[in-house]
């Protein structure tokens, strides 16, 4: 039982337990002592399903990373390869097998493909002459992984790229499969809504897959009332904007991977009393971030400007609790206080960590940089973070989106990180429905000349994905969309929000607005706007066996699973959680996605360098 | 309150305070009381004072028994001494003279114990007319000596004292445990600072979109 999965309307522990059970069964199939050789990419997601302790229970004695050459020595009966179905990994495995000294060891080999077997890979192994060496070849279907009580992700990094650049629908197939697994455990979802080409495809696959299982009726009472499938390209703007929630900023600045973040260690070094200043730790501080940590659950979705006040309040509460020890007189009272100590220590430790993280973030959001502008002779200071934010907000409100932006020019001149430039330039393009030729050419030239011509591939990719494209002559619909859906809310309340726009301090994510309107009053009220957004929108119903239709109690909330095809940001997740909490919304949301992204990782997945073909 | 206990604990360790000076068994007669047996510990007094102090204590013990009714326990302060007396219903009585630090409850336990033992060993017929030379009871000195250390002698005191010590150790352990980790005061200050001077993220767009939005 994972603690962080227990807080939520839908018990995602069931999904996790099902995954653990399958893993156990496979491990037991390879009887005897074992060593696992890991495809490194898988260690992260697997960590969310099973810790080493579970593996140890099934006689896993050693674990190694997959790499060329000879396998490390290990006195085990079985060697199991846990790998993705990728050709280059097959070559490494073949290398391992052929390097094996047959005379000294007689170990059994097995492969576990995650998430699917692949004939192509098995063919490759055959070509390498090692296919016969494996006793068990199986697949471990790991599609949707629970990240938190209301969050599932496939951690399929290349989904957006495959769908929108390469016309490859593999990720959509996996999505449909994942949804079928979900329905097997949580009941058939009676209503499916969607917007986008990929959404349509996924829904079709689901319906077809359901027909294939026509014989067996799913008797489980449905937990989800509605499924909403959304293409990422329906809302290209949101991932480009800098997130302003606490969790969003942690991801933007430091990157959250598989629920962990690595932070610079300086602020976490404890000053021990009486000792001289020790050497500062050099290892980055690794912290787990999920809702099992009470304080984190409280502040993660807040706008960062509201975090200080929340931490301050918590500090006072914890401080008062610790002072209570002076009131403990009898042994009984002291005993009671002591029994509370572990919980209080944990709370204090949590407070210390997040105070440090908040300080780190504050340093960045109020950082000053002093650029030496080669066009001018004097030095000017600027608030880097705020300047960037200003330009974003200007674009979002439609200010001067048709001209070359001077801030972007300056940043290129200073050779700021390329992805920062790309995010801004794409945002301008999206908010202007494409850039005027003159503007487009100017940016392209400046970027290629400053950062290198190899990036021409990236620029092509961005154009293909619709992020950075030339104006086609059709009218810019964005202002209409913005006004109709109220995407820009003046005077956003960061401390006590009353609207989802607080996550970007004024801009409400288009994707979430659509979700909000679907629940109430429904998409019929925005037919015109929906037509301006790419891809079809649709509604499907799935038959439930008679007797399973839920009788809704008075005041009981409905549950919607919102599936983002191509990536979702933490700010959008925060916005959905906000909607779940709103008094009379009558709706609770569970979020699923192909990948958790931020603007940087998202753009990165679209970048291409000619020499990096093997990545 | 904690400081009281701290004082007590210090005492038994250094043996500075909590002293018993005399332990006497008397018979309460109709008009006067007579001494049956007595034990004294006058080691804390100077050599030359001892005999007069002993006289004083003997006299005081008898006086107290005369003035105490049957079936009564009492504690009387006399100068810097505390005299604890128990007179039983059968007129057998005992007096222990202690300093003000010595726990009262232990004294009464001692008196009960001694009287009970005495009444078993010495026939009641001998009580009204007995004196220290004729009475055959030898344990008084031993009792007086043993009870100089109330903790060791008295099980209950021992447990209570241990409890008190445990409390102190607990308290100190707690304090040291709480010392580890970030100081809460620091955290309160840091988080307050974070909350202050937060520039709002909105309204950074200096320019307003003034022109029409058609094109």
PDB file of N, CA and C in Angstrom, chain A residues 433-482:
ATOM      1  N   UNK A 433      -1.454  33.330 -34.396  1.00  0.00           N
ATOM      2  CA  UNK A 433      -1.823  32.363 -35.424  1.00  0.00           C
ATOM      3  C   UNK A 433      -0.790  32.328 -36.549  1.00  0.00           C
ATOM      4  N   UNK A 434       0.461  32.319 -36.180  1.00  0.00           N
ATOM      5  CA  UNK A 434       1.534  32.300 -37.163  1.00  0.00           C
ATOM      6  C   UNK A 434       2.206  33.656 -37.246  1.00  0.00           C
ATOM      7  N   UNK A 435       3.486  33.654 -37.602  1.00  0.00           N
ATOM      8  CA  UNK A 435       4.231  34.919 -37.644  1.00  0.00           C
ATOM      9  C   UNK A 435       4.308  35.452 -39.070  1.00  0.00           C
ATOM     10  N   UNK A 436       4.291  36.747 -39.161  1.00  0.00           N
ATOM     11  CA  UNK A 436       4.491  37.393 -40.469  1.00  0.00           C
ATOM     12  C   UNK A 436       5.839  36.956 -41.019  1.00  0.00           C
ATOM     13  N   UNK A 437       5.923  36.832 -42.320  1.00  0.00           N
ATOM     14  CA  UNK A 437       7.158  36.339 -42.931  1.00  0.00           C
ATOM     15  C   UNK A 437       8.393  37.095 -42.487  1.00  0.00           C
ATOM     16  N   UNK A 438       8.283  38.402 -42.456  1.00  0.00           N
ATOM     17  CA  UNK A 438       9.431  39.216 -42.088  1.00  0.00           C
ATOM     18  C   UNK A 438       9.890  38.892 -40.677  1.00  0.00           C
ATOM     19  N   UNK A 439       8.923  38.747 -39.783  1.00  0.00           N
ATOM     20  CA  UNK A 439       9.238  38.473 -38.381  1.00  0.00           C
ATOM     21  C   UNK A 439       9.843  37.079 -38.264  1.00  0.00           C
ATOM     22  N   UNK A 440       9.196  36.125 -38.933  1.00  0.00           N
ATOM     23  CA  UNK A 440       9.657  34.732 -38.900  1.00  0.00           C
ATOM     24  C   UNK A 440      11.086  34.627 -39.396  1.00  0.00           C
ATOM     25  N   UNK A 441      11.343  35.262 -40.562  1.00  0.00           N
ATOM     26  CA  UNK A 441      12.681  35.190 -41.138  1.00  0.00           C
ATOM     27  C   UNK A 441      13.708  35.801 -40.215  1.00  0.00           C
ATOM     28  N   UNK A 442      13.328  36.909 -39.606  1.00  0.00           N
ATOM     29  CA  UNK A 442      14.270  37.583 -38.704  1.00  0.00           C
ATOM     30  C   UNK A 442      14.666  36.663 -37.553  1.00  0.00           C
ATOM     31  N   UNK A 443      13.657  36.101 -36.888  1.00  0.00           N
ATOM     32  CA  UNK A 443      13.952  35.225 -35.757  1.00  0.00           C
ATOM     33  C   UNK A 443      14.813  34.033 -36.197  1.00  0.00           C
ATOM     34  N   UNK A 444      14.406  33.422 -37.318  1.00  0.00           N
ATOM     35  CA  UNK A 444      15.127  32.222 -37.777  1.00  0.00           C
ATOM     36  C   UNK A 444      16.589  32.542 -38.018  1.00  0.00           C
ATOM     37  N   UNK A 445      16.793  33.674 -38.685  1.00  0.00           N
ATOM     38  CA  UNK A 445      18.160  34.038 -39.017  1.00  0.00           C
ATOM     39  C   UNK A 445      18.980  34.272 -37.758  1.00  0.00           C
ATOM     40  N   UNK A 446      18.410  35.018 -36.843  1.00  0.00           N
ATOM     41  CA  UNK A 446      19.127  35.330 -35.616  1.00  0.00           C
ATOM     42  C   UNK A 446      19.439  34.066 -34.823  1.00  0.00           C
ATOM     43  N   UNK A 447      18.476  33.174 -34.771  1.00  0.00           N
ATOM     44  CA  UNK A 447      18.675  31.945 -33.988  1.00  0.00           C
ATOM     45  C   UNK A 447      19.755  31.083 -34.610  1.00  0.00           C
ATOM     46  N   UNK A 448      19.658  30.877 -35.939  1.00  0.00           N
ATOM     47  CA  UNK A 448      20.621  30.002 -36.590  1.00  0.00           C
ATOM     48  C   UNK A 448      22.025  30.581 -36.534  1.00  0.00           C
ATOM     49  N   UNK A 449      22.111  31.901 -36.684  1.00  0.00           N
ATOM     50  CA  UNK A 449      23.433  32.512 -36.665  1.00  0.00           C
ATOM     51  C   UNK A 449      24.033  32.507 -35.269  1.00  0.00           C
ATOM     52  N   UNK A 450      23.194  32.624 -34.278  1.00  0.00           N
ATOM     53  CA  UNK A 450      23.712  32.678 -32.912  1.00  0.00           C
ATOM     54  C   UNK A 450      23.963  31.288 -32.338  1.00  0.00           C
ATOM     55  N   UNK A 451      23.034  30.356 -32.589  1.00  0.00           N
ATOM     56  CA  UNK A 451      23.140  29.061 -31.926  1.00  0.00           C
ATOM     57  C   UNK A 451      23.640  27.953 -32.833  1.00  0.00           C
ATOM     58  N   UNK A 452      23.693  28.199 -34.117  1.00  0.00           N
ATOM     59  CA  UNK A 452      24.211  27.180 -35.025  1.00  0.00           C
ATOM     60  C   UNK A 452      23.175  26.715 -36.012  1.00  0.00           C
ATOM     61  N   UNK A 453      23.677  26.397 -37.205  1.00  0.00           N
ATOM     62  CA  UNK A 453      22.773  26.003 -38.276  1.00  0.00           C
ATOM     63  C   UNK A 453      22.165  24.626 -38.070  1.00  0.00           C
ATOM     64  N   UNK A 454      22.748  23.847 -37.185  1.00  0.00           N
ATOM     65  CA  UNK A 454      22.182  22.504 -36.967  1.00  0.00           C
ATOM     66  C   UNK A 454      20.767  22.583 -36.423  1.00  0.00           C
ATOM     67  N   UNK A 455      20.418  23.740 -35.893  1.00  0.00           N
ATOM     68  CA  UNK A 455      19.090  23.857 -35.304  1.00  0.00           C
ATOM     69  C   UNK A 455      17.996  24.063 -36.334  1.00  0.00           C
ATOM     70  N   UNK A 456      18.378  24.040 -37.584  1.00  0.00           N
ATOM     71  CA  UNK A 456      17.354  24.203 -38.605  1.00  0.00           C
ATOM     72  C   UNK A 456      16.370  23.040 -38.572  1.00  0.00           C
ATOM     73  N   UNK A 457      16.873  21.876 -38.165  1.00  0.00           N
ATOM     74  CA  UNK A 457      15.985  20.723 -38.041  1.00  0.00           C
ATOM     75  C   UNK A 457      14.937  20.972 -36.966  1.00  0.00           C
ATOM     76  N   UNK A 458      15.393  21.502 -35.856  1.00  0.00           N
ATOM     77  CA  UNK A 458      14.462  21.811 -34.768  1.00  0.00           C
ATOM     78  C   UNK A 458      13.400  22.795 -35.229  1.00  0.00           C
ATOM     79  N   UNK A 459      13.821  23.826 -35.933  1.00  0.00           N
ATOM     80  CA  UNK A 459      12.863  24.836 -36.380  1.00  0.00           C
ATOM     81  C   UNK A 459      11.834  24.220 -37.327  1.00  0.00           C
ATOM     82  N   UNK A 460      12.292  23.286 -38.150  1.00  0.00           N
ATOM     83  CA  UNK A 460      11.351  22.597 -39.024  1.00  0.00           C
ATOM     84  C   UNK A 460      10.348  21.789 -38.220  1.00  0.00           C
ATOM     85  N   UNK A 461      10.857  21.112 -37.202  1.00  0.00           N
ATOM     86  CA  UNK A 461       9.977  20.314 -36.349  1.00  0.00           C
ATOM     87  C   UNK A 461       8.919  21.185 -35.679  1.00  0.00           C
ATOM     88  N   UNK A 462       9.365  22.321 -35.182  1.00  0.00           N
ATOM     89  CA  UNK A 462       8.427  23.213 -34.487  1.00  0.00           C
ATOM     90  C   UNK A 462       7.351  23.698 -35.443  1.00  0.00           C
ATOM     91  N   UNK A 463       7.749  23.908 -36.691  1.00  0.00           N
ATOM     92  CA  UNK A 463       6.761  24.358 -37.667  1.00  0.00           C
ATOM     93  C   UNK A 463       5.753  23.251 -37.934  1.00  0.00           C
ATOM     94  N   UNK A 464       6.285  22.050 -38.081  1.00  0.00           N
ATOM     95  CA  UNK A 464       5.410  20.913 -38.365  1.00  0.00           C
ATOM     96  C   UNK A 464       4.420  20.685 -37.219  1.00  0.00           C
ATOM     97  N   UNK A 465       4.882  20.930 -36.009  1.00  0.00           N
ATOM     98  CA  UNK A 465       4.005  20.716 -34.851  1.00  0.00           C
ATOM     99  C   UNK A 465       3.014  21.857 -34.675  1.00  0.00           C
ATOM    100  N   UNK A 466       3.162  22.898 -35.494  1.00  0.00           N
ATOM    101  CA  UNK A 466       2.238  24.032 -35.408  1.00  0.00           C
ATOM    102  C   UNK A 466       2.637  25.080 -34.387  1.00  0.00           C
ATOM    103  N   UNK A 467       3.830  24.929 -33.819  1.00  0.00           N
ATOM    104  CA  UNK A 467       4.248  25.851 -32.768  1.00  0.00           C
ATOM    105  C   UNK A 467       4.892  27.125 -33.311  1.00  0.00           C
ATOM    106  N   UNK A 468       5.601  26.979 -34.423  1.00  0.00           N
ATOM    107  CA  UNK A 468       6.296  28.149 -34.953  1.00  0.00           C
ATOM    108  C   UNK A 468       6.098  28.136 -36.463  1.00  0.00           C
ATOM    109  N   UNK A 469       5.020  28.769 -36.884  1.00  0.00           N
ATOM    110  CA  UNK A 469       4.699  28.640 -38.299  1.00  0.00           C
ATOM    111  C   UNK A 469       4.474  30.014 -38.915  1.00  0.00           C
ATOM    112  N   UNK A 470       4.592  30.072 -40.237  1.00  0.00           N
ATOM    113  CA  UNK A 470       4.332  31.351 -40.889  1.00  0.00           C
ATOM    114  C   UNK A 470       2.828  31.600 -40.978  1.00  0.00           C
ATOM    115  N   UNK A 471       2.486  32.885 -41.051  1.00  0.00           N
ATOM    116  CA  UNK A 471       1.085  33.243 -41.161  1.00  0.00           C
ATOM    117  C   UNK A 471       0.539  32.726 -42.479  1.00  0.00           C
ATOM    118  N   UNK A 472      -0.648  32.130 -42.420  1.00  0.00           N
ATOM    119  CA  UNK A 472      -1.199  31.570 -43.646  1.00  0.00           C
ATOM    120  C   UNK A 472      -2.186  32.500 -44.320  1.00  0.00           C
ATOM    121  N   UNK A 473      -2.566  33.544 -43.649  1.00  0.00           N
ATOM    122  CA  UNK A 473      -3.535  34.447 -44.265  1.00  0.00           C
ATOM    123  C   UNK A 473      -4.891  34.320 -43.620  1.00  0.00           C
ATOM    124  N   UNK A 474      -5.138  33.183 -42.980  1.00  0.00           N
ATOM    125  CA  UNK A 474      -6.434  33.075 -42.296  1.00  0.00           C
ATOM    126  C   UNK A 474      -6.400  33.930 -41.043  1.00  0.00           C
ATOM    127  N   UNK A 475      -7.532  34.273 -40.615  1.00  0.00           N
ATOM    128  CA  UNK A 475      -7.697  35.218 -39.522  1.00  0.00           C
ATOM    129  C   UNK A 475      -7.169  34.663 -38.217  1.00  0.00           C
ATOM    130  N   UNK A 476      -6.641  35.547 -37.382  1.00  0.00           N
ATOM    131  CA  UNK A 476      -6.162  35.132 -36.072  1.00  0.00           C
ATOM    132  C   UNK A 476      -7.345  34.967 -35.131  1.00  0.00           C
ATOM    133  N   UNK A 477      -7.615  33.698 -34.806  1.00  0.00           N
ATOM    134  CA  UNK A 477      -8.759  33.433 -33.949  1.00  0.00           C
ATOM    135  C   UNK A 477      -8.454  33.572 -32.471  1.00  0.00           C
ATOM    136  N   UNK A 478      -7.190  33.642 -32.173  1.00  0.00           N
ATOM    137  CA  UNK A 478      -6.833  33.587 -30.753  1.00  0.00           C
ATOM    138  C   UNK A 478      -7.520  34.643 -29.900  1.00  0.00           C
ATOM    139  N   UNK A 479      -7.575  35.908 -30.330  1.00  0.00           N
ATOM    140  CA  UNK A 479      -8.261  36.901 -29.484  1.00  0.00           C
ATOM    141  C   UNK A 479      -9.718  36.546 -29.211  1.00  0.00           C
ATOM    142  N   UNK A 480     -10.388  35.981 -30.237  1.00  0.00           N
ATOM    143  CA  UNK A 480     -11.787  35.591 -30.033  1.00  0.00           C
ATOM    144  C   UNK A 480     -11.887  34.472 -29.009  1.00  0.00           C
ATOM    145  N   UNK A 481     -11.018  33.488 -29.189  1.00  0.00           N
ATOM    146  CA  UNK A 481     -10.996  32.370 -28.246  1.00  0.00           C
ATOM    147  C   UNK A 481     -10.742  32.891 -26.843  1.00  0.00           C
ATOM    148  N   UNK A 482      -9.776  33.792 -26.761  1.00  0.00           N
ATOM    149  CA  UNK A 482      -9.399  34.327 -25.453  1.00  0.00           C
ATOM    150  C   UNK A 482     -10.580  35.028 -24.795  1.00  0.00           C
TER     151      UNK A 482
END
